[in-house]
Each structure stands twice: as structure tokens, then as C-alpha cells.
């Protein structure tokens, strides 16, 4: 494939806390992979002219629930466990109806396509066919995602519960059916320990190992949940240890939240190379608390940002950046002054290269990275100070002020999506 | 003047925690004052047909800095006192240039007009002429506001400092000049105790008393600031007591923030009938903390919401509602579990009737209240569940998901502004 060069104002991060940027530069891609960043136009490349616009790498949402999108921004006056019982479980049960799923997932995928998210790791529901439908819609939209059929065989309402055997069979059917997709990949998705028997967990762990599949679940979101897991798994040293002993914690695992994770659990996450999906908006909305992200960064634990729709009420990873910052400030002020707040460049790193690494070499303009590219128009919505701002400042302004604005162009693996 | 009836989906609150609503109802106004809410069309009224749209009372922003709007969403990686020195004071100094002020205030007023704010209480800068220009622009836009020329005669950079005598003279000139406005009203505006000598404060207090003017300032925003005020006012029992002893705390005073207010100070605020401008977004952005709003409500302290642009990065009072809720949740979880989080109806009350009461009988659809009315279009941006939602749920969804959306119509005192 021919080389292409994106002309515009380039900003990216290669490590936390450090912006790289080039005004009116050229981002050269070849074979849908980043080749270089250059001050001059390459000779033999097709030029895509986005002068005056901000060009950043793709952003990655590493934890979200597609069936919950329809009530993102509703029922926010409750905590996690009652919110699950009163709203989330009854809503998810509706996805047994494939025509309802078509309507709800149709809107979800349309909005995700128009968002700043390039790729995501997504929970469906226990319903295999609805989840496959979701994958078809994502494939059609050109968004390469990990999607999981959710497994749950205990402590769940009757219309949202499987028996263990059935859960395993359906998981296998799901995996088989997903072989028809080009862009979409399956991910093993036990909801969380309270919803899954040890037996189911061990079966899923075997499947993930045999098929070399990634895994996603929830860890240490809420204090009551942590207490509950202690009762459910008296044989474990901790919630993270329980996942580990069940064979589900590896370098291909995403654990959402990790708000109340203790030192030993952090060491374990680090050792296994697992990813933390930091979900600041959700953790505030559901009164869960604030994860010690500064510590994750200091320890080198793999960390990305996540909307956790519908605990999070926004689809925007820009909003997640600013929520990550503000919640880290309150954590610093109210809970632990030893962990200084995140700054904008760090939050941007988490949403781009941080979470992107779960998908491969993604979320940066370094050579060899996937050509996931977002183009943002900021002049029409800018401040009167626009002409005085540095490129990172323009990006900060955009993130705080217009987080939901549709990008003017989005490329994934070099393909134009919008 | 003839009677008018607004037809649409009416929602409002008359007290914290309790929504009133009527689908496809009629809001009848007469002489620019609310007359009644009715299920049937009145016989002799002109009908304004907003069927299918949400109709709510005006929302009120009781603390913001117009000159800072240009950098709302920038420089958010610092705390209050360094943020003031590095960004706020140098930016405000630029308003000595009236042509710069025209450009910056022009954008501010345009954006405020298109926002959900009906009226606001606003800080200008120390510059009398720029502040008068701001008032002209607000008057032209039809937004009735309280606007203050800021007074500061100590601990301020040379280009943003007055001597005491000059500050008093300029305040008097400012007040005299404001008599030309119909909608705009002046408000006495000592920046905060660290910026104003006791002598200046006493002069301003005398002026406010003699001219029967309201007062606005800052109180207990940040712990370092509180310590500083202790040093500056060794003769006071507390920061609030210092304002009180200087004659500046009354039933016509707005005190912004009140994050670190102690019990005695709360009693004093209550006793004097002063208003608290709760600024949740700003208090998170500047790592200040979270005000004990639940306590203010329980004690019956007058409280409204405020963007505190540019500590707050958003102009939207819907965003302030959801920030007030999320920050109260973290305060409850991390700081004081005795003060339960705010719920949406309470946050809505604070932004409407709560803050509105500072301006008079405003922010509700009760008879005799000013005809400040907002019309919101939510169907085109709604969830697939739209048809199943109650009216307060539709409003909650709108607040969380589209806080910056332009209202389709805005009426202030019955006059259509947009």
C-alpha cells in the first residue's frame, strides 16, 4: 500500500507526563502503520491535508457495558449493588429480545463510531445471539473491539442467570460463532466473582488458556463488594488473589476499577502484567471511591482509561481524562496526600498509549504503531486566546470544554471510519 | 400586558429533594410573572407551543469571573494560590486594555446568552471602564446580572493593584456610572481578604450599607488561604467572622466556596442570611475540596450553585448539578460518611430556586415568581428508552449527557432572549 502523510498539528505522548508535539507537521504512514513524524512533506506520499487541526493517536476505552449505554446518565442516585439490582440487571435482561438488542445496540454503535474511541473492550450480556449481533454492528462500523458474552451463574436474577453447564456451552458456541468476524475479537467475560461460581470460573479459565483468549472482569470496585467476595472466597488472600487462583489473572486480563486494591494485590497485578481499567467517572457516580492511579503509574502497572458505561455517564475518553484528573485531586486532598494528582499529559497518556497497549502497538505516533488517528477541529469552539496557546494547551482546552465533540475524521488501522 | 401560556413538559422544584412536574401542561404568565401551572389551556392567553419539549425555570449562576472565561479549561494542573499568581492575575491585568476587554467579554456574553443561565452574579476586574463595558454587553444581550468592579489593594501584582484611596474613588465612580443600566445592577466586590486591607474593606462596607447594595466575595476555599487569613486577621475568630466584623456579611452577601467552613462559621452565615455559592467544579479543579452542602441544606443556609469560571471549566449549570452530586459522593465516601450525597432533585433545586432567591422570587413556577423560563429539546439527543422515562428522568438524562446544549428558547422576565 502507498504511503500517506497526514498534515496538521500533531500531539501525542510516549510516556506518562511528557507531551510530544509538532505544529503543521506530517505524520507518515505506510501499510497502515506509523512510519515517522516529519517537519517536511515526504516525496512520494499522498497528502491528507488537515492543516490547523489537531491530530492525535486513537483513544482506547478498555472497559464498558454496551447494553447499559441506553441508561448512561440515568439512575445516578444509587450505589453499585443496589444500582445493579434495581436498574442494571433488569435492563440487561431485556437483551434476550433480539429486536430490542438491535435497536439499543444500533444506537450504541452509532454513537461509539462518532466518538473519539478507536477501539474498546466491551461487555455484552449473557445472551449469545444479542452479543453476536453487537459484534456484527461494530464490524460494520469498522471499530475493532474485544467483545464478551457475559457469564453469570449465581447471585443473579432468574432472567439473567445461567446454570454452570449452560454457561460453558454458550461460551463455546459464542467463541465458535465469532470466527466469522474480521475485526471483532472475543474476550472471556465472567461478570465478577459474586456472579460466578468457582466451577464456572475454572471452566472459563481453561477455555481462555486453551484458546489463547483475553479475559475481562471487575475487581475491588466497592467496599461492600470486597467484603462480599471475602465471604464467597474464604480460600483466597484477597479479591485479586481469588481471580489469580482461579487462573484468570494474566498479561491478557483487564480488571476494571481497582479502587480498593491493597498493596499485595497491586504487586500481583504488576507481576501478572494485568491491565487496570481506571473508570473515574463511574467510580464517582456510584460513590465507589478513587483508584490510586498515581501508584499504578509509579509501579509500572499497565493502566488505561475506561468509561464503564453506564456507571460512567459519558462515552467520551476526553471526559474520562478530566474526570481522572479531578478525582485524583480529591483523593489527594481528602484521602492520601502522598499520591499527588494526575496532570493532563498523564491522563492523555492513559487514554492513548496506556490503554492502547492492551490491543497491541497502539495509541502513539512512534514508528511501528497502528495508524489509529483522530483529527479534531478546535478553532470554531476555541477561546479568544487560541492564537497564544501551545498545542498541548489547545488539547487541554478541547478536553475540558468540548469532550463530546465529534472528531472531523477518525482512522483505524489507516481506514477512515468517519 | 396580555397573558401567555407556555405549552410543554413542565418540571420544577419548590423545595430540595422534591420534583414537581406536569407533562403537556400549560405555564401561564401574566405581566411577566408566573400566574399558574394548569392542565388545560387558559381561554384568553396567547399559546407558545413547545409540546414535547422540557420547560424548566431559569437557572442562576451566583459566582463567576467574566475575565477568566477565556482560560476556562486551561492551566488546570495547579492549586488555587499558584494558579492565581501564574495565570489568573496576569490574565486579569490585560483588561486594562479596553479593546482586549471588548473581544474577551464579547465572547463571554455571547456564550452566556446561549447557555442555560438566566441571571448571574459576576466579578469583573479592578478596571472600572472594562467592567462597565461588560455590563453594557450583558444589558444588550438581555441578561440581568449583578456585576462587580473588583477591589484589591494588597498582596496583588503591581499591574493589578490599587491604593486604598483610589480603590474607593473608583468604586464610587463605578457605582455612579452603573445608574445608566436598566437590567444590570452593581455589586460591591472585594476580591477576598488576602487582597484587601481592613481599611478598604470598611470603606466598601460603608458604601454597601449607605447605597443598600449587595456584596460578593470568597470564603474558605482552600486550606492554605484559610491559614493565611488567620495571619492577616489575628483579631477575628474565623475567616467568616473577619468579613462579619468588617461589616460585609449580610442577607445581601454571596460568599463563594465555603469548603472549609467550620460549625461556628456556618451558624454565622445562617444568622446573617448570607448566600453560599457552591462551586463544585472549581473546588475539584483547584484541589480545594468539597463543601458540606448537605449541612447547608439541613441548616437552611441560603445556597446556590456557581460555575466559578475559570476555577470551574464549564459555563453550564447542568454540569454544576452533576458535579455537585459526584463531589458530594466522594466527600461522603472519603471524608465524612455522616453527610449523605446530594440527589439530582436537590442539585436542581440549588441551581434554580436555591440560587435564584438571591435575585428575588425566581427559579420556580410558583405564582408570583419571575417569568424566567428555559425550553430544552431532548428528543433528538435522547436514549432509546426515551418513551419510558418520567419527566424528571428526562431532565436527569439531559443534565448528565448534554449539559452544554443550547436551549431552544430562553425567557427572562418574560422577554425572549434566545
PDB file of C-alpha atoms in Angstrom, chain A residues 69-70 72-77 79 94 103-104 107 223 260 284-285 287-290 313-315 319 323 326 329-330 332-335 343-344 382-385 388-389 393 396-397 400-401, chain B residues 69-70 72-77 79 94 103-104 107 223 260 284-285 287-290 313-315 319 323 326 329-330 332-335 343-344 382-385 388-389 393 396-397 400-401:
ATOM      1  CA  UNK A  69     -25.492   2.640  27.241  1.00  0.00           C
ATOM      2  CA  UNK A  70     -29.208   3.310  26.985  1.00  0.00           C
ATOM      3  CA  UNK A  72     -25.963   6.199  30.850  1.00  0.00           C
ATOM      4  CA  UNK A  73     -26.901   9.400  32.685  1.00  0.00           C
ATOM      5  CA  UNK A  74     -29.903   7.893  34.483  1.00  0.00           C
ATOM      6  CA  UNK A  75     -30.434   6.409  37.961  1.00  0.00           C
ATOM      7  CA  UNK A  76     -27.310   8.076  39.309  1.00  0.00           C
ATOM      8  CA  UNK A  77     -28.670   8.441  42.849  1.00  0.00           C
ATOM      9  CA  UNK A  79     -24.615   2.853  44.904  1.00  0.00           C
ATOM     10  CA  UNK A  94     -34.215  -7.122  28.002  1.00  0.00           C
ATOM     11  CA  UNK A 103     -32.432  -1.034  18.474  1.00  0.00           C
ATOM     12  CA  UNK A 104     -30.296  -0.430  21.566  1.00  0.00           C
ATOM     13  CA  UNK A 107     -27.703   3.462  18.774  1.00  0.00           C
ATOM     14  CA  UNK A 223     -16.122  -1.763  49.714  1.00  0.00           C
ATOM     15  CA  UNK A 260      -9.849  -0.583  46.900  1.00  0.00           C
ATOM     16  CA  UNK A 284     -17.577   8.873  41.332  1.00  0.00           C
ATOM     17  CA  UNK A 285     -21.121   8.290  40.078  1.00  0.00           C
ATOM     18  CA  UNK A 287     -19.820   6.517  45.151  1.00  0.00           C
ATOM     19  CA  UNK A 288     -17.166   3.830  44.874  1.00  0.00           C
ATOM     20  CA  UNK A 289     -14.123   5.987  45.584  1.00  0.00           C
ATOM     21  CA  UNK A 290     -10.991   6.804  43.600  1.00  0.00           C
ATOM     22  CA  UNK A 313     -22.461   8.535  32.153  1.00  0.00           C
ATOM     23  CA  UNK A 314     -20.304   9.696  29.232  1.00  0.00           C
ATOM     24  CA  UNK A 315     -18.910   7.895  26.175  1.00  0.00           C
ATOM     25  CA  UNK A 319     -14.243  13.416  29.718  1.00  0.00           C
ATOM     26  CA  UNK A 323     -12.537  13.071  35.471  1.00  0.00           C
ATOM     27  CA  UNK A 326     -10.349  15.869  39.167  1.00  0.00           C
ATOM     28  CA  UNK A 329      -7.223  15.770  43.114  1.00  0.00           C
ATOM     29  CA  UNK A 330      -9.970  14.942  45.599  1.00  0.00           C
ATOM     30  CA  UNK A 332      -5.064  13.642  47.189  1.00  0.00           C
ATOM     31  CA  UNK A 333      -6.912  16.274  49.205  1.00  0.00           C
ATOM     32  CA  UNK A 334      -9.296  14.047  51.144  1.00  0.00           C
ATOM     33  CA  UNK A 335      -7.748  10.582  51.347  1.00  0.00           C
ATOM     34  CA  UNK A 343      -1.727  16.076  35.311  1.00  0.00           C
ATOM     35  CA  UNK A 344      -3.240  16.383  31.863  1.00  0.00           C
ATOM     36  CA  UNK A 382     -11.860  27.907  20.865  1.00  0.00           C
ATOM     37  CA  UNK A 383     -11.089  30.670  23.294  1.00  0.00           C
ATOM     38  CA  UNK A 384     -10.135  34.208  22.273  1.00  0.00           C
ATOM     39  CA  UNK A 385      -6.635  33.192  23.420  1.00  0.00           C
ATOM     40  CA  UNK A 388      -1.455  32.259  22.007  1.00  0.00           C
ATOM     41  CA  UNK A 389      -1.850  28.626  23.038  1.00  0.00           C
ATOM     42  CA  UNK A 393      -2.850  23.707  25.767  1.00  0.00           C
ATOM     43  CA  UNK A 396      -6.337  20.515  27.216  1.00  0.00           C
ATOM     44  CA  UNK A 397      -8.904  23.178  26.305  1.00  0.00           C
ATOM     45  CA  UNK A 400     -12.267  20.186  29.221  1.00  0.00           C
ATOM     46  CA  UNK A 401     -14.596  22.230  27.060  1.00  0.00           C
TER      47      UNK A 401
ATOM     48  CA  UNK B  69     -13.744  32.812  30.881  1.00  0.00           C
ATOM     49  CA  UNK B  70     -11.089  32.923  28.169  1.00  0.00           C
ATOM     50  CA  UNK B  72     -11.738  28.156  31.456  1.00  0.00           C
ATOM     51  CA  UNK B  73     -10.422  24.669  30.703  1.00  0.00           C
ATOM     52  CA  UNK B  74      -6.750  25.689  30.752  1.00  0.00           C
ATOM     53  CA  UNK B  75      -3.988  25.555  33.383  1.00  0.00           C
ATOM     54  CA  UNK B  76      -5.868  23.003  35.440  1.00  0.00           C
ATOM     55  CA  UNK B  77      -2.739  21.322  36.815  1.00  0.00           C
ATOM     56  CA  UNK B  79      -3.756  24.752  43.077  1.00  0.00           C
ATOM     57  CA  UNK B  94      -4.915  42.520  30.383  1.00  0.00           C
ATOM     58  CA  UNK B 103     -13.055  40.985  22.435  1.00  0.00           C
ATOM     59  CA  UNK B 104     -12.943  38.757  25.536  1.00  0.00           C
ATOM     60  CA  UNK B 107     -17.275  36.101  23.555  1.00  0.00           C
ATOM     61  CA  UNK B 223      -6.740  25.391  53.431  1.00  0.00           C
ATOM     62  CA  UNK B 260     -13.540  24.582  54.834  1.00  0.00           C
ATOM     63  CA  UNK B 284     -12.381  19.875  42.331  1.00  0.00           C
ATOM     64  CA  UNK B 285     -10.275  21.501  39.598  1.00  0.00           C
ATOM     65  CA  UNK B 287      -7.929  20.640  44.546  1.00  0.00           C
ATOM     66  CA  UNK B 288      -9.750  22.729  47.139  1.00  0.00           C
ATOM     67  CA  UNK B 289     -12.043  20.019  48.498  1.00  0.00           C
ATOM     68  CA  UNK B 290     -15.828  19.665  48.724  1.00  0.00           C
ATOM     69  CA  UNK B 313     -14.079  24.963  33.421  1.00  0.00           C
ATOM     70  CA  UNK B 314     -17.693  24.871  32.269  1.00  0.00           C
ATOM     71  CA  UNK B 315     -20.349  27.586  31.863  1.00  0.00           C
ATOM     72  CA  UNK B 319     -22.718  20.397  34.616  1.00  0.00           C
ATOM     73  CA  UNK B 323     -20.526  17.923  39.641  1.00  0.00           C
ATOM     74  CA  UNK B 326     -20.437  13.484  42.195  1.00  0.00           C
ATOM     75  CA  UNK B 329     -20.479  11.348  46.769  1.00  0.00           C
ATOM     76  CA  UNK B 330     -16.686  11.434  47.119  1.00  0.00           C
ATOM     77  CA  UNK B 332     -19.350  11.113  51.708  1.00  0.00           C
ATOM     78  CA  UNK B 333     -17.099   8.186  50.786  1.00  0.00           C
ATOM     79  CA  UNK B 334     -13.709   9.711  51.602  1.00  0.00           C
ATOM     80  CA  UNK B 335     -14.258  12.420  54.189  1.00  0.00           C
ATOM     81  CA  UNK B 343     -29.523  13.624  44.771  1.00  0.00           C
ATOM     82  CA  UNK B 344     -30.471  15.097  41.417  1.00  0.00           C
ATOM     83  CA  UNK B 382     -32.254  11.048  23.855  1.00  0.00           C
ATOM     84  CA  UNK B 383     -31.823   7.407  24.736  1.00  0.00           C
ATOM     85  CA  UNK B 384     -33.733   4.580  23.083  1.00  0.00           C
ATOM     86  CA  UNK B 385     -35.617   4.426  26.401  1.00  0.00           C
ATOM     87  CA  UNK B 388     -40.355   5.047  29.022  1.00  0.00           C
ATOM     88  CA  UNK B 389     -38.855   7.883  31.044  1.00  0.00           C
ATOM     89  CA  UNK B 393     -35.651  11.221  34.398  1.00  0.00           C
ATOM     90  CA  UNK B 396     -31.541  13.962  34.639  1.00  0.00           C
ATOM     91  CA  UNK B 397     -30.510  12.405  31.335  1.00  0.00           C
ATOM     92  CA  UNK B 400     -25.659  14.310  32.532  1.00  0.00           C
ATOM     93  CA  UNK B 401     -25.468  13.818  28.795  1.00  0.00           C
TER      94      UNK B 401
END
